[in-house]
PDB file of C-alpha atoms in Angstrom:
ATOM      1  CA  MET H   1      48.515  19.885 121.371  1.00  0.00           C
ATOM      2  CA  PRO H   2      47.312  18.244 118.929  1.00  0.00           C
ATOM      3  CA  LEU H   3      48.665  18.863 115.118  1.00  0.00           C
ATOM      4  CA  SER H   4      46.699  20.712 112.521  1.00  0.00           C
ATOM      5  CA  ARG H   5      45.201  18.339 109.723  1.00  0.00           C
ATOM      6  CA  LYS H   6      47.454  20.038 106.995  1.00  0.00           C
ATOM      7  CA  ALA H   7      50.645  19.777 109.316  1.00  0.00           C
ATOM      8  CA  ALA H   8      50.002  16.166 109.909  1.00  0.00           C
ATOM      9  CA  SER H   9      49.340  15.713 106.571  1.00  0.00           C
ATOM     10  CA  GLY H  10      52.586  16.791 105.951  1.00  0.00           C
ATOM     11  CA  ASP H  11      51.491  19.950 103.519  1.00  0.00           C
ATOM     12  CA  ALA H  12      52.261  22.456 105.513  1.00  0.00           C
ATOM     13  CA  ALA H  13      55.871  24.434 104.282  1.00  0.00           C
ATOM     14  CA  PRO H  14      59.053  23.818 105.555  1.00  0.00           C
ATOM     15  CA  LEU H  15      60.304  26.393 107.767  1.00  0.00           C
ATOM     16  CA  ARG H  16      63.962  27.627 106.229  1.00  0.00           C
ATOM     17  CA  ALA H  17      66.533  29.396 107.844  1.00  0.00           C
ATOM     18  CA  PRO H  18      67.253  33.058 106.814  1.00  0.00           C
ATOM     19  CA  ARG H  19      69.882  33.006 103.960  1.00  0.00           C
ATOM     20  CA  ARG H  20      73.475  34.387 105.207  1.00  0.00           C
ATOM     21  CA  MET H  21      74.745  37.439 103.501  1.00  0.00           C
ATOM     22  CA  THR H  22      77.945  37.004 101.025  1.00  0.00           C
ATOM     23  CA  VAL H  23      80.667  38.750 102.003  1.00  0.00           C
ATOM     24  CA  ASP H  24      79.984  41.465  99.175  1.00  0.00           C
ATOM     25  CA  GLU H  25      76.670  41.870 100.231  1.00  0.00           C
ATOM     26  CA  ARG H  26      77.628  42.661 103.773  1.00  0.00           C
ATOM     27  CA  ARG H  27      80.179  45.208 102.826  1.00  0.00           C
ATOM     28  CA  ARG H  28      77.961  47.134 100.280  1.00  0.00           C
ATOM     29  CA  LEU H  29      75.214  47.686 103.217  1.00  0.00           C
ATOM     30  CA  LEU H  30      77.835  48.822 105.814  1.00  0.00           C
ATOM     31  CA  LEU H  31      79.084  51.080 103.177  1.00  0.00           C
ATOM     32  CA  GLU H  32      75.628  52.504 102.608  1.00  0.00           C
ATOM     33  CA  ARG H  33      75.479  52.861 106.333  1.00  0.00           C
ATOM     34  CA  GLY H  34      78.075  54.633 106.777  1.00  0.00           C
ATOM     35  CA  GLU H  35      77.828  57.220 104.376  1.00  0.00           C
ATOM     36  CA  GLN H  36      74.707  58.198 106.063  1.00  0.00           C
ATOM     37  CA  LEU H  37      76.457  57.800 109.036  1.00  0.00           C
ATOM     38  CA  PHE H  38      79.464  60.150 108.046  1.00  0.00           C
ATOM     39  CA  ALA H  39      76.674  62.434 106.731  1.00  0.00           C
ATOM     40  CA  GLU H  40      74.888  62.990 109.677  1.00  0.00           C
ATOM     41  CA  HIS H  41      77.935  63.508 112.407  1.00  0.00           C
ATOM     42  CA  ASP H  42      80.762  65.027 112.195  1.00  0.00           C
ATOM     43  CA  TYR H  43      83.990  62.652 111.446  1.00  0.00           C
ATOM     44  CA  ALA H  44      85.787  63.107 115.210  1.00  0.00           C
ATOM     45  CA  ASP H  45      82.082  62.418 117.003  1.00  0.00           C
ATOM     46  CA  LEU H  46      82.136  58.799 116.092  1.00  0.00           C
ATOM     47  CA  THR H  47      83.432  55.899 116.710  1.00  0.00           C
ATOM     48  CA  MET H  48      83.079  52.321 115.500  1.00  0.00           C
ATOM     49  CA  ALA H  49      81.841  50.892 118.297  1.00  0.00           C
ATOM     50  CA  LYS H  50      79.132  53.708 117.559  1.00  0.00           C
ATOM     51  CA  ILE H  51      79.232  52.779 113.904  1.00  0.00           C
ATOM     52  CA  ALA H  52      78.495  49.193 114.808  1.00  0.00           C
ATOM     53  CA  ARG H  53      75.782  49.603 116.759  1.00  0.00           C
ATOM     54  CA  ALA H  54      73.988  51.992 114.124  1.00  0.00           C
ATOM     55  CA  ALA H  55      74.454  49.367 111.321  1.00  0.00           C
ATOM     56  CA  GLY H  56      73.464  46.389 113.579  1.00  0.00           C
ATOM     57  CA  VAL H  57      76.386  44.250 113.847  1.00  0.00           C
ATOM     58  CA  SER H  58      79.392  43.640 116.403  1.00  0.00           C
ATOM     59  CA  LYS H  59      82.360  45.997 116.766  1.00  0.00           C
ATOM     60  CA  PRO H  60      84.249  42.679 115.834  1.00  0.00           C
ATOM     61  CA  LEU H  61      82.423  42.080 112.667  1.00  0.00           C
ATOM     62  CA  LEU H  62      82.871  45.183 111.717  1.00  0.00           C
ATOM     63  CA  TYR H  63      86.467  45.790 112.328  1.00  0.00           C
ATOM     64  CA  HIS H  64      86.194  42.114 110.023  1.00  0.00           C
ATOM     65  CA  TYR H  65      85.992  44.422 106.853  1.00  0.00           C
ATOM     66  CA  PHE H  66      87.300  47.395 108.047  1.00  0.00           C
ATOM     67  CA  PRO H  67      90.665  47.537 110.665  1.00  0.00           C
ATOM     68  CA  THR H  68      90.406  51.759 111.191  1.00  0.00           C
ATOM     69  CA  LYS H  69      87.798  54.001 111.165  1.00  0.00           C
ATOM     70  CA  GLN H  70      89.962  55.849 108.547  1.00  0.00           C
ATOM     71  CA  ALA H  71      89.809  52.673 106.742  1.00  0.00           C
ATOM     72  CA  PHE H  72      85.713  52.542 106.545  1.00  0.00           C
ATOM     73  CA  PHE H  73      85.551  56.444 105.985  1.00  0.00           C
ATOM     74  CA  VAL H  74      88.037  56.109 103.301  1.00  0.00           C
ATOM     75  CA  ALA H  75      86.147  53.757 101.845  1.00  0.00           C
ATOM     76  CA  THR H  76      82.413  55.298 101.333  1.00  0.00           C
ATOM     77  CA  LEU H  77      84.486  57.821  99.416  1.00  0.00           C
ATOM     78  CA  GLN H  78      85.710  55.393  96.891  1.00  0.00           C
ATOM     79  CA  ARG H  79      82.348  53.657  96.818  1.00  0.00           C
ATOM     80  CA  GLY H  80      80.945  57.190  96.310  1.00  0.00           C
ATOM     81  CA  ALA H  81      83.719  58.455  93.780  1.00  0.00           C
ATOM     82  CA  GLU H  82      83.112  55.403  91.679  1.00  0.00           C
ATOM     83  CA  ASP H  83      79.197  56.482  91.720  1.00  0.00           C
ATOM     84  CA  LEU H  84      80.816  60.175  90.764  1.00  0.00           C
ATOM     85  CA  SER H  85      82.757  58.647  88.394  1.00  0.00           C
ATOM     86  CA  ALA H  86      79.881  57.011  86.637  1.00  0.00           C
ATOM     87  CA  ARG H  87      77.943  60.127  86.285  1.00  0.00           C
ATOM     88  CA  VAL H  88      80.042  61.965  84.564  1.00  0.00           C
ATOM     89  CA  GLN H  89      81.243  59.920  82.511  1.00  0.00           C
ATOM     90  CA  PRO H  90      81.260  61.602  78.673  1.00  0.00           C
ATOM     91  CA  GLU H  91      79.091  59.864  76.326  1.00  0.00           C
ATOM     92  CA  PRO H  92      80.796  58.927  73.421  1.00  0.00           C
ATOM     93  CA  GLY H  93      80.198  60.754  70.016  1.00  0.00           C
ATOM     94  CA  VAL H  94      78.891  63.763  71.895  1.00  0.00           C
ATOM     95  CA  PRO H  95      80.594  67.435  71.237  1.00  0.00           C
ATOM     96  CA  LEU H  96      83.028  68.674  73.478  1.00  0.00           C
ATOM     97  CA  GLY H  97      80.995  71.662  74.429  1.00  0.00           C
ATOM     98  CA  THR H  98      77.611  69.604  75.396  1.00  0.00           C
ATOM     99  CA  ALA H  99      79.530  66.810  77.743  1.00  0.00           C
ATOM    100  CA  ALA H 100      81.050  69.308  79.130  1.00  0.00           C
ATOM    101  CA  ARG H 101      78.050  70.781  80.203  1.00  0.00           C
ATOM    102  CA  ARG H 102      76.761  67.404  81.073  1.00  0.00           C
ATOM    103  CA  SER H 103      79.459  66.191  83.239  1.00  0.00           C
ATOM    104  CA  LEU H 104      79.589  69.256  85.036  1.00  0.00           C
ATOM    105  CA  GLY H 105      75.740  69.485  85.613  1.00  0.00           C
ATOM    106  CA  ALA H 106      76.066  65.661  86.841  1.00  0.00           C
ATOM    107  CA  TYR H 107      78.817  66.888  89.077  1.00  0.00           C
ATOM    108  CA  PHE H 108      76.589  69.281  90.937  1.00  0.00           C
ATOM    109  CA  ASP H 109      73.380  67.243  90.746  1.00  0.00           C
ATOM    110  CA  TRP H 110      75.812  64.760  93.010  1.00  0.00           C
ATOM    111  CA  ILE H 111      76.983  67.393  95.241  1.00  0.00           C
ATOM    112  CA  ASP H 112      72.874  68.247  95.326  1.00  0.00           C
ATOM    113  CA  GLU H 113      71.743  65.615  96.585  1.00  0.00           C
ATOM    114  CA  ARG H 114      74.563  65.313  99.401  1.00  0.00           C
ATOM    115  CA  PRO H 115      75.053  68.962 100.467  1.00  0.00           C
ATOM    116  CA  VAL H 116      76.334  67.995 103.768  1.00  0.00           C
ATOM    117  CA  ALA H 117      78.560  65.227 103.590  1.00  0.00           C
ATOM    118  CA  PHE H 118      80.543  67.277 100.644  1.00  0.00           C
ATOM    119  CA  ARG H 119      80.985  69.542 103.336  1.00  0.00           C
ATOM    120  CA  ARG H 120      82.616  67.418 105.740  1.00  0.00           C
ATOM    121  CA  LEU H 121      84.637  65.605 103.105  1.00  0.00           C
ATOM    122  CA  LEU H 122      86.488  68.918 102.269  1.00  0.00           C
ATOM    123  CA  THR H 123      86.545  69.176 105.946  1.00  0.00           C
ATOM    124  CA  ALA H 124      88.069  65.845 106.921  1.00  0.00           C
ATOM    125  CA  ALA H 125      89.934  66.194 104.216  1.00  0.00           C
ATOM    126  CA  ALA H 126      92.393  68.828 105.720  1.00  0.00           C
ATOM    127  CA  ALA H 127      92.499  66.758 108.388  1.00  0.00           C
ATOM    128  CA  GLU H 128      93.344  63.172 107.830  1.00  0.00           C
ATOM    129  CA  PRO H 129      95.849  62.071 105.623  1.00  0.00           C
ATOM    130  CA  GLY H 130      94.281  58.894 104.163  1.00  0.00           C
ATOM    131  CA  VAL H 131      91.019  60.795 102.966  1.00  0.00           C
ATOM    132  CA  ARG H 132      93.609  63.604 101.354  1.00  0.00           C
ATOM    133  CA  ASP H 133      95.425  60.946  99.435  1.00  0.00           C
ATOM    134  CA  THR H 134      91.850  59.857  98.156  1.00  0.00           C
ATOM    135  CA  LEU H 135      90.556  63.427  96.954  1.00  0.00           C
ATOM    136  CA  LEU H 136      94.122  63.754  95.393  1.00  0.00           C
ATOM    137  CA  GLY H 137      93.905  60.654  93.442  1.00  0.00           C
ATOM    138  CA  ILE H 138      90.630  61.189  92.399  1.00  0.00           C
ATOM    139  CA  ARG H 139      91.514  64.961  91.340  1.00  0.00           C
ATOM    140  CA  ALA H 140      94.522  63.852  89.379  1.00  0.00           C
ATOM    141  CA  ALA H 141      92.463  61.305  87.500  1.00  0.00           C
ATOM    142  CA  THR H 142      89.787  64.104  86.438  1.00  0.00           C
ATOM    143  CA  VAL H 143      92.749  66.395  85.422  1.00  0.00           C
ATOM    144  CA  ALA H 144      93.908  63.688  83.367  1.00  0.00           C
ATOM    145  CA  GLN H 145      90.308  63.116  81.754  1.00  0.00           C
ATOM    146  CA  ILE H 146      90.485  67.304  81.133  1.00  0.00           C
ATOM    147  CA  ALA H 147      93.769  67.072  79.770  1.00  0.00           C
ATOM    148  CA  GLU H 148      92.787  64.156  77.363  1.00  0.00           C
ATOM    149  CA  ALA H 149      89.738  66.146  75.669  1.00  0.00           C
ATOM    150  CA  LEU H 150      92.234  69.092  75.634  1.00  0.00           C
ATOM    151  CA  GLY H 151      94.185  67.392  73.200  1.00  0.00           C
ATOM    152  CA  HIS H 152      96.881  65.403  75.447  1.00  0.00           C
ATOM    153  CA  PRO H 153      96.267  62.203  76.427  1.00  0.00           C
ATOM    154  CA  ASP H 154      99.257  61.631  78.314  1.00  0.00           C
ATOM    155  CA  VAL H 155      98.916  64.319  81.819  1.00  0.00           C
ATOM    156  CA  GLU H 156     102.443  63.553  82.714  1.00  0.00           C
ATOM    157  CA  GLN H 157     103.906  64.939  78.559  1.00  0.00           C
ATOM    158  CA  ALA H 158     101.369  68.291  79.237  1.00  0.00           C
ATOM    159  CA  PRO H 159     103.230  71.471  79.989  1.00  0.00           C
ATOM    160  CA  PRO H 160     103.498  71.790  83.885  1.00  0.00           C
ATOM    161  CA  ALA H 161     101.150  75.450  83.408  1.00  0.00           C
ATOM    162  CA  LEU H 162      98.420  73.396  81.855  1.00  0.00           C
ATOM    163  CA  ARG H 163      98.527  70.789  84.609  1.00  0.00           C
ATOM    164  CA  ALA H 164      98.907  73.708  86.946  1.00  0.00           C
ATOM    165  CA  ALA H 165      95.756  75.694  85.393  1.00  0.00           C
ATOM    166  CA  LEU H 166      93.591  72.390  85.560  1.00  0.00           C
ATOM    167  CA  ASN H 167      94.266  71.539  89.518  1.00  0.00           C
ATOM    168  CA  GLY H 168      93.820  74.972  90.292  1.00  0.00           C
ATOM    169  CA  TRP H 169      90.582  74.746  88.370  1.00  0.00           C
ATOM    170  CA  LEU H 170      88.897  71.737  90.018  1.00  0.00           C
ATOM    171  CA  LEU H 171      89.897  73.455  93.666  1.00  0.00           C
ATOM    172  CA  PHE H 172      87.945  76.985  92.043  1.00  0.00           C
ATOM    173  CA  VAL H 173      84.941  74.874  90.849  1.00  0.00           C
ATOM    174  CA  ASP H 174      84.811  73.453  94.866  1.00  0.00           C
ATOM    175  CA  GLY H 175      84.994  76.711  96.036  1.00  0.00           C
ATOM    176  CA  CYS H 176      82.383  78.188  93.886  1.00  0.00           C
ATOM    177  CA  VAL H 177      80.417  74.811  95.033  1.00  0.00           C
ATOM    178  CA  LEU H 178      80.904  75.908  98.816  1.00  0.00           C
ATOM    179  CA  VAL H 179      79.402  79.204  98.264  1.00  0.00           C
ATOM    180  CA  ARG H 180      76.309  78.567  96.416  1.00  0.00           C
ATOM    181  CA  LEU H 181      75.310  75.665  98.968  1.00  0.00           C
ATOM    182  CA  ASP H 182      75.889  78.848 101.322  1.00  0.00           C
ATOM    183  CA  LEU H 183      73.511  81.344  98.729  1.00  0.00           C
ATOM    184  CA  GLY H 184      71.583  79.027  96.729  1.00  0.00           C
ATOM    185  CA  ALA H 185      72.890  81.155  94.406  1.00  0.00           C
ATOM    186  CA  PRO H 186      73.584  80.715  91.420  1.00  0.00           C
ATOM    187  CA  THR H 187      71.381  77.941  90.158  1.00  0.00           C
ATOM    188  CA  ARG H 188      72.993  74.923  88.769  1.00  0.00           C
ATOM    189  CA  ASP H 189      72.692  75.763  84.935  1.00  0.00           C
ATOM    190  CA  GLU H 190      74.599  79.395  85.415  1.00  0.00           C
ATOM    191  CA  LEU H 191      77.448  78.135  87.562  1.00  0.00           C
ATOM    192  CA  VAL H 192      77.586  75.480  84.682  1.00  0.00           C
ATOM    193  CA  GLU H 193      78.323  77.777  82.446  1.00  0.00           C
ATOM    194  CA  GLN H 194      80.792  80.164  85.149  1.00  0.00           C
ATOM    195  CA  VAL H 195      83.488  77.409  85.692  1.00  0.00           C
ATOM    196  CA  LEU H 196      83.227  76.485  81.833  1.00  0.00           C
ATOM    197  CA  LEU H 197      84.270  80.279  81.127  1.00  0.00           C
ATOM    198  CA  THR H 198      86.954  80.646  83.819  1.00  0.00           C
ATOM    199  CA  LEU H 199      88.006  77.202  82.600  1.00  0.00           C
ATOM    200  CA  GLY H 200      88.535  78.939  79.059  1.00  0.00           C
ATOM    201  CA  GLY H 201      90.612  81.764  81.371  1.00  0.00           C
ATOM    202  CA  ALA H 202      92.413  79.665  83.030  1.00  0.00           C
ATOM    203  CA  VAL H 203      94.105  77.579  79.878  1.00  0.00           C
ATOM    204  CA  ALA H 204      94.579  80.823  77.897  1.00  0.00           C
ATOM    205  CA  ALA H 205      96.470  82.136  80.578  1.00  0.00           C
ATOM    206  CA  THR H 206      98.619  78.980  80.039  1.00  0.00           C
ATOM    207  CA  GLY H 207      99.582  79.694  76.121  1.00  0.00           C
ATOM    208  CA  ASP H 208      98.813  76.073  74.736  1.00  0.00           C
ATOM    209  CA  GLU H 209      97.460  76.371  71.698  1.00  0.00           C
ATOM    210  CA  ARG H 210      96.263  72.515  71.349  1.00  0.00           C
ATOM    211  CA  ALA H 211      94.265  73.206  74.170  1.00  0.00           C
ATOM    212  CA  LEU H 212      92.943  76.557  73.433  1.00  0.00           C
ATOM    213  CA  SER H 213      91.829  75.349  69.778  1.00  0.00           C
ATOM    214  CA  ALA H 214      90.098  71.920  71.348  1.00  0.00           C
ATOM    215  CA  LEU H 215      88.442  74.152  74.625  1.00  0.00           C
ATOM    216  CA  ALA H 216      86.517  76.755  71.981  1.00  0.00           C
ATOM    217  CA  ALA H 217      84.153  74.222  71.294  1.00  0.00           C
ATOM    218  CA  ALA H 218      83.043  73.720  74.820  1.00  0.00           C
ATOM    219  CA  VAL H 219      82.936  77.679  75.934  1.00  0.00           C
ATOM    220  CA  ALA H 220      80.828  78.643  72.949  1.00  0.00           C
ATOM    221  CA  PRO H 221      77.080  79.110  74.045  1.00  0.00           C
ATOM    222  CA  GLU H 222      75.457  75.586  73.574  1.00  0.00           C
ATOM    223  CA  SER H 223      73.641  76.524  70.597  1.00  0.00           C
ATOM    224  CA  ASP H 224      76.377  76.243  68.673  1.00  0.00           C
ATOM    225  CA  ALA H 225      77.748  73.679  70.856  1.00  0.00           C
ATOM    226  CA  ASP H 226      75.381  71.170  69.830  1.00  0.00           C
TER     227      ASP H 226
END
């Protein structure tokens, strides 16, 4: 077949081979697909072979990035935790009450975007040690952040009663979220106020005056906190 005039004259655009993805790009795409898969399927129902097929990669390539299914799942959790941490990070210079409400609201919004994944995360945490360790690390970091806001910058030096109260409060919040997902109530803003008040009660029971003084602004009505 004769060449077209355009091709023969050398004006045709040269063919380019598709650019190969970098290691970081490939890993990011695998994690994005993994988040979807773990939200759609029970952890026990997924195998590395099924994940590889759904992600459009070979099983050896998937193993190259993640040695086990648990390692893959934990990596998706860490990615989600980084996203959540960025969302709930308090803004500098914002009053404590406003910052607390915004952080809690962002946390509930994050869960509302992935309710099935959140349920399965808690279920997997009870069965998989690696997942449980990841969640414990996230909770420990959250306790340290709250303790700092309540006047204890070094959580290790905070009173044990306060540390116990903050850890228990976080578990209470997750329980409230699960009930809200089942009932469709209370509203996001109502739940924010409810859990803030329960935080006040938990801290009051510890008798820690420094934390109580700092918390007073956070549990005040929004009009007073701004």
